[in-house]
Amino acid sequence: MLKVKAGDLDKMGLLFERYHRALFAFLYHSTGQAAHSEDLVQTVFYRMLKYRHTFTEVGEYRTWMYHLARNVLIDAAKKNQRMVYQADVTAMSEKIISEPAADIQLEKKQESENLHAALAKLSPEYREVLVLSRFQELSYQEIADILGTSEGNIKVRVHRAMKELKSIYLSDRAI
């Protein structure tokens, strides 16, 4: 990113190749909409170019990237007034399932749909920290830097989010 900041814009393609999948996964898990997430990925990389002068050597590139992605999500939510999590579970479930046995495939697909339904019921703040910590595998310190808070606060949020997700997931299964 330092080379991009210095004016070598060709290096942006390399950054895109390295990080667009992880960024898409973060945005997809935050919105539940594949096409919308693809658009948001493009917006994030556009903003990286536009605001490349704000990147500093102090922080890690991924932290800066996810901070921009989070801002893009917030802006999209404001623009759409209220962004509703709407999982495109059929497309994602088919990618996840790779077992040959039909009953195992069906069970995995159902579990995936149940998990996405439970994620949809979480507050955006809880869904965000879970996606960053569990799906994107960022450290608590990196998440704290992205969200502008302390590592301890993030640990508490993740714990509470997992507790609420478990409660929602189990209550949905009981129905």
mmCIF file of C-alpha atoms in Angstrom, residues 85 87 89 112-122 165 168 172:
data_model
loop_
_atom_site.group_PDB
_atom_site.id
_atom_site.type_symbol
_atom_site.label_atom_id
_atom_site.label_comp_id
_atom_site.label_asym_id
_atom_site.label_seq_id
_atom_site.Cartn_x
_atom_site.Cartn_y
_atom_site.Cartn_z
ATOM 1 C CA TYR A 85 -29.622 -8.401 6.518
ATOM 2 C CA ALA A 87 -28.951 -13.903 3.438
ATOM 3 C CA VAL A 89 -28.163 -18.776 1.673
ATOM 4 C CA SER A 112 -26.018 -23.195 7.240
ATOM 5 C CA GLU A 113 -29.465 -21.697 6.669
ATOM 6 C CA ASN A 114 -30.190 -21.849 10.407
ATOM 7 C CA LEU A 115 -26.915 -20.095 11.187
ATOM 8 C CA HIS A 116 -27.571 -17.360 8.620
ATOM 9 C CA ALA A 117 -31.098 -16.904 9.971
ATOM 10 C CA ALA A 118 -29.709 -16.527 13.491
ATOM 11 C CA LEU A 119 -27.058 -14.074 12.241
ATOM 12 C CA ALA A 120 -29.805 -12.063 10.570
ATOM 13 C CA LYS A 121 -31.520 -11.619 13.916
ATOM 14 C CA LEU A 122 -28.409 -10.260 15.629
ATOM 15 C CA LEU A 165 -26.247 -15.959 18.674
ATOM 16 C CA ILE A 168 -31.208 -17.265 18.956
ATOM 17 C CA ASP A 172 -35.053 -21.213 16.444
#
